[in-house]
CSV table of C-alpha atoms in Angstrom, one decimal:
chain,number,residue,atom,x,y,z
L,18,MET,CA,-22.3,8.6,11.5
L,19,THR,CA,-19.5,6.4,12.4
L,20,TYR,CA,-16.2,6.7,11.6
L,21,LEU,CA,-12.6,4.9,12.2
L,22,ARG,CA,-10.3,7.4,11.6
L,23,GLY,CA,-7.4,5.5,13.1
L,24,LEU,CA,-6.0,1.9,13.7
L,25,GLY,CA,-3.2,0.1,15.5
L,26,VAL,CA,-1.2,-2.9,15.9
L,27,TYR,CA,1.0,-4.3,18.1
L,28,LEU,CA,3.0,-7.5,17.3
L,29,PRO,CA,5.1,-9.0,19.7
L,30,THR,CA,8.8,-9.9,18.1
L,31,ALA,CA,9.1,-13.3,19.2
L,32,ARG,CA,7.7,-16.3,16.4
L,33,MET,CA,6.2,-19.8,16.8
L,34,THR,CA,7.2,-21.5,13.5
L,35,SER,CA,5.2,-24.2,11.8
L,36,GLY,CA,8.3,-26.4,12.5
L,37,GLU,CA,8.2,-25.7,16.0
L,38,ILE,CA,3.9,-26.6,15.9
L,39,ALA,CA,4.7,-29.5,14.1
L,40,ALA,CA,7.3,-30.6,16.6
L,41,ALA,CA,4.8,-29.9,19.8
L,42,SER,CA,1.8,-31.2,18.0
L,43,GLY,CA,3.3,-34.6,16.3
L,44,LEU,CA,1.8,-33.1,13.5
L,45,PRO,CA,3.5,-33.2,10.0
L,46,GLU,CA,4.9,-29.4,9.2
L,47,TRP,CA,3.2,-29.6,5.7
L,48,VAL,CA,-0.4,-30.1,7.2
L,49,VAL,CA,0.2,-27.6,9.8
L,50,ARG,CA,1.0,-25.0,6.6
L,51,GLU,CA,-1.1,-26.0,4.1
L,52,LYS,CA,-4.3,-27.6,5.8
L,53,LEU,CA,-4.1,-25.2,9.0
L,54,GLY,CA,-2.8,-22.5,7.5
L,55,ILE,CA,0.0,-21.3,9.8
L,56,GLU,CA,3.4,-19.9,8.5
L,57,GLN,CA,4.3,-18.5,11.9
L,58,LYS,CA,2.6,-16.7,14.6
L,59,PRO,CA,3.6,-13.9,17.5
L,60,ILE,CA,4.3,-15.4,20.4
L,61,PRO,CA,3.8,-13.2,24.0
L,62,GLY,CA,7.3,-11.7,25.4
L,63,PRO,CA,7.4,-11.2,29.4
L,64,GLN,CA,6.5,-7.8,29.1
L,65,ASP,CA,3.6,-8.8,26.2
L,66,HIS,CA,0.2,-9.0,28.4
L,67,PRO,CA,-3.0,-8.2,27.0
L,68,ALA,CA,-4.2,-5.0,28.1
L,69,GLN,CA,-0.7,-3.9,27.3
L,70,MET,CA,-0.9,-5.2,24.0
L,71,GLY,CA,-4.0,-3.1,23.6
L,72,ALA,CA,-2.8,0.3,25.5
L,73,TRP,CA,0.2,-0.1,23.3
L,74,ALA,CA,-2.4,-0.4,19.6
L,75,ALA,CA,-4.5,2.4,21.1
L,76,GLN,CA,-1.9,4.4,21.3
L,77,GLN,CA,-1.2,4.3,17.6
L,78,ALA,CA,-4.5,4.5,16.5
L,79,LEU,CA,-5.0,7.8,18.7
L,80,ALA,CA,-1.9,9.4,16.5
L,81,GLU,CA,-3.2,7.9,13.6
L,82,ALA,CA,-6.8,9.4,14.0
L,83,GLY,CA,-4.4,12.8,15.5
L,84,LEU,CA,-6.8,12.9,18.7
L,85,GLU,CA,-5.6,13.8,21.9
L,86,ALA,CA,-6.4,11.2,24.2
L,87,GLN,CA,-8.1,13.6,26.6
L,88,ALA,CA,-10.4,14.1,23.8
L,89,VAL,CA,-11.6,10.8,24.2
L,90,ASP,CA,-15.3,9.9,25.4
L,91,VAL,CA,-15.5,6.3,26.3
L,92,VAL,CA,-12.9,3.2,26.1
L,93,ILE,CA,-14.3,0.4,25.0
L,94,SER,CA,-12.0,-3.2,25.5
L,95,ILE,CA,-12.3,-6.5,23.4
L,96,THR,CA,-9.5,-7.5,25.6
L,97,ASP,CA,-10.7,-11.4,26.0
L,98,GLU,CA,-11.2,-12.9,29.6
L,99,HIS,CA,-7.7,-14.2,29.6
L,100,LYS,CA,-5.5,-11.3,30.3
L,101,ASP,CA,-3.0,-9.4,32.9
L,102,TYR,CA,-5.4,-10.2,35.6
L,103,PRO,CA,-8.1,-12.5,36.4
L,104,VAL,CA,-12.0,-11.1,37.4
L,105,TRP,CA,-10.6,-8.1,36.7
L,106,SER,CA,-12.0,-4.7,34.1
L,107,SER,CA,-9.3,-4.1,31.9
L,108,ALA,CA,-11.2,-0.9,30.0
L,109,PRO,CA,-10.1,1.5,33.1
L,110,PHE,CA,-6.1,0.3,32.7
L,111,ILE,CA,-6.3,0.9,28.9
L,112,ALA,CA,-7.8,4.6,29.3
L,113,GLN,CA,-5.3,5.2,31.9
L,114,GLN,CA,-2.2,3.9,30.2
L,115,VAL,CA,-3.4,5.9,27.1
L,116,GLY,CA,-4.2,9.5,28.9
L,117,ALA,CA,-7.9,9.4,28.6
L,118,SER,CA,-9.1,10.7,31.8
L,119,ARG,CA,-12.1,12.0,30.7
L,120,ALA,CA,-13.3,8.4,29.0
L,121,TRP,CA,-15.9,6.7,30.8
L,122,ALA,CA,-14.4,3.2,30.1
L,123,PHE,CA,-15.8,-0.4,30.5
L,124,ASP,CA,-14.9,-4.1,29.2
L,125,LEU,CA,-17.2,-6.1,26.1
L,126,ASN,CA,-16.3,-9.7,25.3
L,127,GLN,CA,-17.8,-11.6,22.1
L,128,LYS,CA,-14.7,-13.9,21.8
L,129,CYS,CA,-13.1,-13.4,18.4
L,130,ALA,CA,-16.7,-11.6,17.4
L,131,SER,CA,-15.9,-8.9,19.8
L,132,PHE,CA,-14.2,-6.1,17.7
L,133,ILE,CA,-17.4,-6.1,15.2
L,134,SER,CA,-19.9,-6.1,18.3
L,135,ALA,CA,-18.3,-2.9,19.8
L,136,LEU,CA,-18.7,-1.2,16.4
L,137,ALA,CA,-22.1,-2.2,16.8
L,138,VAL,CA,-22.1,-1.0,20.3
L,139,ALA,CA,-20.3,2.5,19.2
L,140,GLU,CA,-22.2,3.3,16.4
L,141,GLY,CA,-25.1,3.0,19.3
L,142,LEU,CA,-23.4,5.1,21.9
L,143,LEU,CA,-22.9,7.9,18.9
L,144,ALA,CA,-26.4,7.8,18.1
L,145,SER,CA,-28.0,8.1,21.0
L,146,GLN,CA,-25.8,10.4,22.8
L,147,PRO,CA,-25.4,13.3,21.2
L,148,GLU,CA,-22.3,15.1,23.4
L,149,LEU,CA,-20.4,11.6,22.8
L,150,ARG,CA,-17.5,12.2,19.9
L,151,HIS,CA,-15.0,9.6,20.3
L,152,ILE,CA,-14.6,6.4,21.4
L,153,LEU,CA,-11.6,4.1,21.4
L,154,VAL,CA,-11.3,0.3,21.0
L,155,ALA,CA,-8.7,-1.7,21.8
L,156,GLY,CA,-7.5,-4.9,24.0
L,157,GLY,CA,-4.6,-7.3,23.3
L,158,TYR,CA,-5.0,-10.8,23.1
L,159,ARG,CA,-3.0,-13.8,23.9
L,160,ASN,CA,-4.9,-17.5,24.1
L,161,GLY,CA,-2.1,-18.9,22.6
L,162,ASP,CA,-1.4,-19.6,26.2
L,163,LEU,CA,-4.1,-22.2,26.4
L,164,ILE,CA,-3.4,-24.4,23.9
L,165,ASP,CA,-2.4,-27.7,24.3
L,166,TYR,CA,-0.5,-28.7,21.2
L,167,THR,CA,-0.8,-32.8,22.2
L,168,ASP,CA,-4.6,-32.3,22.1
L,169,PRO,CA,-5.7,-32.9,18.7
L,170,ALA,CA,-9.0,-31.6,19.8
L,171,VAL,CA,-8.5,-27.6,19.5
L,172,ARG,CA,-5.6,-28.6,16.5
L,173,PHE,CA,-8.2,-26.0,15.0
L,174,MET,CA,-6.5,-23.7,17.7
L,175,TYR,CA,-2.7,-24.2,17.2
L,176,ASP,CA,-2.9,-20.7,15.0
L,177,LEU,CA,-3.9,-18.5,18.4
L,178,ALA,CA,-1.0,-16.1,18.7
L,179,ALA,CA,-0.9,-12.6,20.3
L,180,GLY,CA,-1.0,-9.1,20.1
L,181,GLY,CA,-3.1,-5.6,20.3
L,182,GLY,CA,-5.4,-4.2,18.7
L,183,ALA,CA,-7.2,-0.8,18.2
L,184,ALA,CA,-9.3,1.6,16.4
L,185,VAL,CA,-10.5,4.8,16.7
L,186,LEU,CA,-14.4,5.4,16.1
L,187,SER,CA,-15.8,9.5,15.4
L,188,ARG,CA,-18.7,11.2,14.9
L,189,GLU,CA,-17.1,12.5,12.0
L,190,GLY,CA,-14.4,11.7,9.1
L,191,PRO,CA,-12.7,11.3,6.9
L,192,GLY,CA,-11.6,7.6,7.9
L,193,LEU,CA,-13.7,4.3,7.1
L,194,ARG,CA,-17.5,5.4,7.2
L,195,LEU,CA,-19.5,2.3,9.1
L,196,LEU,CA,-22.3,1.8,6.8
L,197,SER,CA,-23.8,-1.2,9.1
L,198,SER,CA,-23.0,-4.2,11.0
L,199,GLN,CA,-25.3,-7.7,11.4
L,200,LEU,CA,-24.8,-10.5,14.6
L,201,LYS,CA,-25.7,-13.7,14.5
L,202,THR,CA,-25.3,-16.4,17.5
L,203,ASP,CA,-26.0,-20.2,17.9
L,204,ALA,CA,-26.8,-21.2,21.5
L,205,SER,CA,-26.4,-25.4,20.5
L,206,LEU,CA,-22.6,-24.5,21.0
L,207,ALA,CA,-22.7,-22.5,24.3
L,208,THR,CA,-20.2,-24.9,25.9
L,209,ALA,CA,-18.7,-26.7,23.1
L,210,VAL,CA,-15.2,-24.2,24.3
L,211,ARG,CA,-13.7,-23.2,27.6
L,212,VAL,CA,-11.7,-24.0,30.3
L,213,PRO,CA,-12.9,-26.1,32.2
L,214,VAL,CA,-11.5,-25.2,35.8
L,215,GLY,CA,-10.9,-22.3,37.2
L,216,GLY,CA,-14.6,-20.8,37.3
L,217,THR,CA,-17.2,-21.4,39.7
L,218,VAL,CA,-18.1,-25.1,38.4
L,219,GLU,CA,-14.9,-26.6,39.8
L,220,PRO,CA,-12.9,-24.0,41.1
L,221,LEU,CA,-8.8,-24.0,41.0
L,222,ASN,CA,-6.8,-26.2,43.0
L,223,PRO,CA,-3.4,-27.5,43.3
L,224,HIS,CA,-4.6,-31.3,41.7
L,225,ASN,CA,-6.7,-29.7,38.4
L,226,LEU,CA,-3.8,-26.7,37.5
L,227,GLY,CA,-2.8,-28.7,34.2
L,228,ALA,CA,-6.3,-28.9,33.4
L,229,TYR,CA,-6.3,-25.1,32.7
L,230,ARG,CA,-6.1,-24.9,29.2
L,231,LEU,CA,-8.6,-24.3,26.2
L,232,ARG,CA,-10.4,-27.5,25.8
L,233,VAL,CA,-13.2,-29.2,23.4
L,234,ALA,CA,-16.5,-30.7,25.7
L,235,GLU,CA,-17.8,-32.8,22.7
L,236,PRO,CA,-15.1,-32.5,19.4
L,237,GLU,CA,-17.2,-34.7,17.3
L,238,GLN,CA,-20.4,-33.6,18.3
L,239,MET,CA,-18.6,-29.9,17.6
L,240,LYS,CA,-17.4,-31.1,14.5
L,241,ALA,CA,-20.6,-32.0,12.6
L,242,ARG,CA,-22.2,-28.6,14.0
L,243,LEU,CA,-20.0,-26.4,12.4
L,244,GLU,CA,-20.0,-28.4,9.4
L,245,ARG,CA,-23.5,-27.6,8.8
L,246,VAL,CA,-23.7,-23.9,10.3
L,247,SER,CA,-20.1,-22.6,9.8
L,248,LEU,CA,-20.0,-21.2,6.5
L,249,PRO,CA,-23.8,-20.4,6.4
L,250,GLY,CA,-23.0,-18.1,9.4
L,251,PHE,CA,-20.5,-16.6,8.1
L,252,LEU,CA,-22.5,-15.4,4.4
L,253,GLU,CA,-25.2,-15.0,6.5
L,254,VAL,CA,-24.2,-12.2,8.3
L,255,ILE,CA,-22.0,-10.9,5.5
L,256,GLN,CA,-24.5,-10.6,3.2
L,257,GLY,CA,-27.0,-9.3,6.3
L,258,ALA,CA,-24.9,-6.5,6.5
L,259,LEU,CA,-24.4,-5.8,3.3
L,260,ALA,CA,-28.2,-5.6,1.9
L,261,ARG,CA,-28.6,-3.3,5.3
L,262,ALA,CA,-26.5,-1.3,3.3
L,263,GLY,CA,-27.8,-1.1,-0.2
L,264,TYR,CA,-24.5,-3.4,-1.5
L,265,THR,CA,-24.3,-6.8,-2.7
L,266,ALA,CA,-20.6,-8.9,-2.4
L,267,ALA,CA,-20.3,-8.2,-6.2
L,268,ASP,CA,-19.5,-4.7,-5.1
L,269,LEU,CA,-17.0,-5.5,-2.6
L,270,ASP,CA,-13.3,-3.9,-3.3
L,271,TYR,CA,-11.9,-6.3,0.3
L,272,LEU,CA,-12.8,-8.9,3.0
L,273,ALA,CA,-11.3,-8.9,6.1
L,274,LEU,CA,-11.7,-11.5,7.4
L,275,LEU,CA,-10.5,-13.9,10.6
L,276,HIS,CA,-7.8,-16.7,10.3
L,277,MET,CA,-8.6,-19.9,9.8
L,278,LYS,CA,-7.9,-22.9,7.7
L,279,PRO,CA,-7.4,-22.3,4.3
L,280,SER,CA,-10.1,-24.3,2.7
L,281,ALA,CA,-12.9,-22.6,4.9
L,282,HIS,CA,-11.4,-19.5,4.0
L,283,LYS,CA,-11.7,-20.4,0.2
L,284,ALA,CA,-15.0,-21.1,0.8
L,285,VAL,CA,-16.5,-17.9,2.4
L,286,LEU,CA,-14.8,-15.8,-0.8
L,287,GLU,CA,-16.3,-18.3,-3.2
L,288,GLY,CA,-20.2,-18.4,-1.9
L,289,LEU,CA,-19.5,-14.8,-2.1
L,290,GLY,CA,-17.5,-15.1,-5.2
L,291,LEU,CA,-14.5,-12.9,-4.8
L,292,ALA,CA,-11.6,-13.5,-6.1
L,293,GLU,CA,-8.8,-14.3,-3.8
L,294,GLU,CA,-7.0,-10.6,-4.1
L,295,ARG,CA,-9.9,-9.4,-2.6
L,296,SER,CA,-8.7,-10.5,1.1
L,297,ILE,CA,-5.2,-11.2,2.7
L,298,TYR,CA,-5.3,-15.1,4.1
L,299,LEU,CA,-3.2,-14.3,7.4
L,300,SER,CA,-0.5,-17.1,7.3
L,301,GLN,CA,2.5,-15.0,8.7
L,302,TYR,CA,0.4,-14.3,11.8
L,303,GLY,CA,-1.7,-17.0,12.9
L,304,HIS,CA,-5.2,-15.6,14.9
L,305,LEU,CA,-5.4,-12.6,16.8
L,306,GLY,CA,-9.1,-13.2,17.7
L,307,GLN,CA,-11.2,-10.7,17.6
L,308,LEU,CA,-7.9,-8.4,16.2
L,309,ASP,CA,-7.8,-10.1,13.3
L,310,PRO,CA,-10.5,-7.5,11.5
L,311,ILE,CA,-8.0,-4.8,12.6
L,312,LEU,CA,-4.8,-6.1,11.4
L,313,SER,CA,-6.7,-7.3,8.1
L,314,VAL,CA,-7.4,-3.6,7.0
L,315,TRP,CA,-4.4,-2.6,8.6
L,316,LEU,CA,-2.2,-4.8,6.1
L,317,ALA,CA,-4.7,-4.1,3.3
L,318,ARG,CA,-4.3,-0.4,3.2
L,319,GLN,CA,-0.6,-0.7,3.9
L,320,ALA,CA,-0.7,-2.7,0.2
L,321,GLY,CA,-2.4,-0.2,-1.2
L,322,ARG,CA,-5.6,-2.7,-1.2
L,323,ILE,CA,-7.6,-0.5,-0.4
L,324,GLY,CA,-8.0,3.4,-0.9
L,325,PRO,CA,-10.5,6.3,-1.2
L,326,GLY,CA,-13.8,5.1,-2.1
L,327,SER,CA,-13.1,1.6,-0.4
L,328,LEU,CA,-15.9,-0.7,0.1
L,329,LEU,CA,-15.2,-3.3,2.8
L,330,ALA,CA,-16.9,-5.9,4.9
L,331,LEU,CA,-14.8,-6.7,8.7
L,332,ALA,CA,-16.3,-10.7,8.9
L,333,ALA,CA,-15.3,-13.1,12.1
L,334,ALA,CA,-16.3,-15.5,14.3
L,335,GLY,CA,-16.1,-16.6,18.1
L,336,VAL,CA,-16.5,-19.8,20.1
L,337,GLY,CA,-20.0,-19.4,21.5
L,338,TYR,CA,-20.6,-19.5,18.7
L,339,HIS,CA,-20.9,-16.2,16.9
L,340,TRP,CA,-20.9,-14.8,13.9
L,341,GLY,CA,-20.4,-10.9,12.8
L,342,ALA,CA,-19.9,-8.7,9.7
L,343,ALA,CA,-19.1,-4.3,9.2
L,344,VAL,CA,-19.2,-3.1,6.2
L,345,LEU,CA,-17.8,0.2,5.8
L,346,ARG,CA,-16.6,2.9,3.0
L,347,TRP,CA,-13.5,4.7,2.3
L,348,GLU,CA,-14.7,8.6,2.3
L,349,GLY,CA,-12.5,11.7,2.2
L,350,ARG,CA,-8.5,11.8,2.9
L,351,TRP,CA,-8.2,9.7,5.4
L,352,ASN,CA,-4.1,8.5,6.1
């Protein structure tokens, strides 16, 4: 079995407000707040590098789990590819920073679905290798650096923020027991969103540095495709994970969703027959990429939305294009 025993969240102190996003983009502020669902979002300070933010969150998660770093067997970094250094593995750095000197470590990246994928991988490791007891999943995110607010094609990514998140997964509880997960990929959108320069296709040079931003290759085609597949993708993985665990959406006490525009958030809840109070909308935080489900569960616990016996679903989607969901149940006396 696999239990989530500790959570950690690191948020930079600086914020970018809806008014500042409006000024940078030329959009009316009411559009930023009401259509994009952004009141404010954390932005990085000088020391807020992705893997470092993940390490700070990991220290919190270990403390909450009551676990010494030396007890960690594996470190999985879910830090995105825009990180402290290019062409670099961030997992050993996180292990070093928290003192997990026994652990072997590796990076995992599936964009904003990375945490859900990491849960599935951790469950598989614990099931297949009986000597493993504790796995630390941690990472940081600051893809907001790559947003050009004058590009309307990336408007759906104006919410990209900065922060760190972590979870301790153990063979034994108490905690949130992982009951099931489900993942899905639509490969037709494989190259729809990417930084077009800096790789082998078009290496960086003095003339293309300004193009080192997230871009949408074919905006109209991507929009049309996502309108057809985004909501069905979310519902498929959430309902599929629930079915694998022996539940339906009617049994859910809480749904941890990543930040998306308010209309999309509402559509997922309505598609599952869930009331708005069964989730928290992250308008004060923007989008922390793969860390949104961690933040959402952390906020739900603080707000008393979940407790012993609660059934939770975590769901996310990432460009590439991936969807993922996991179902967990609060068992025992956990924090």
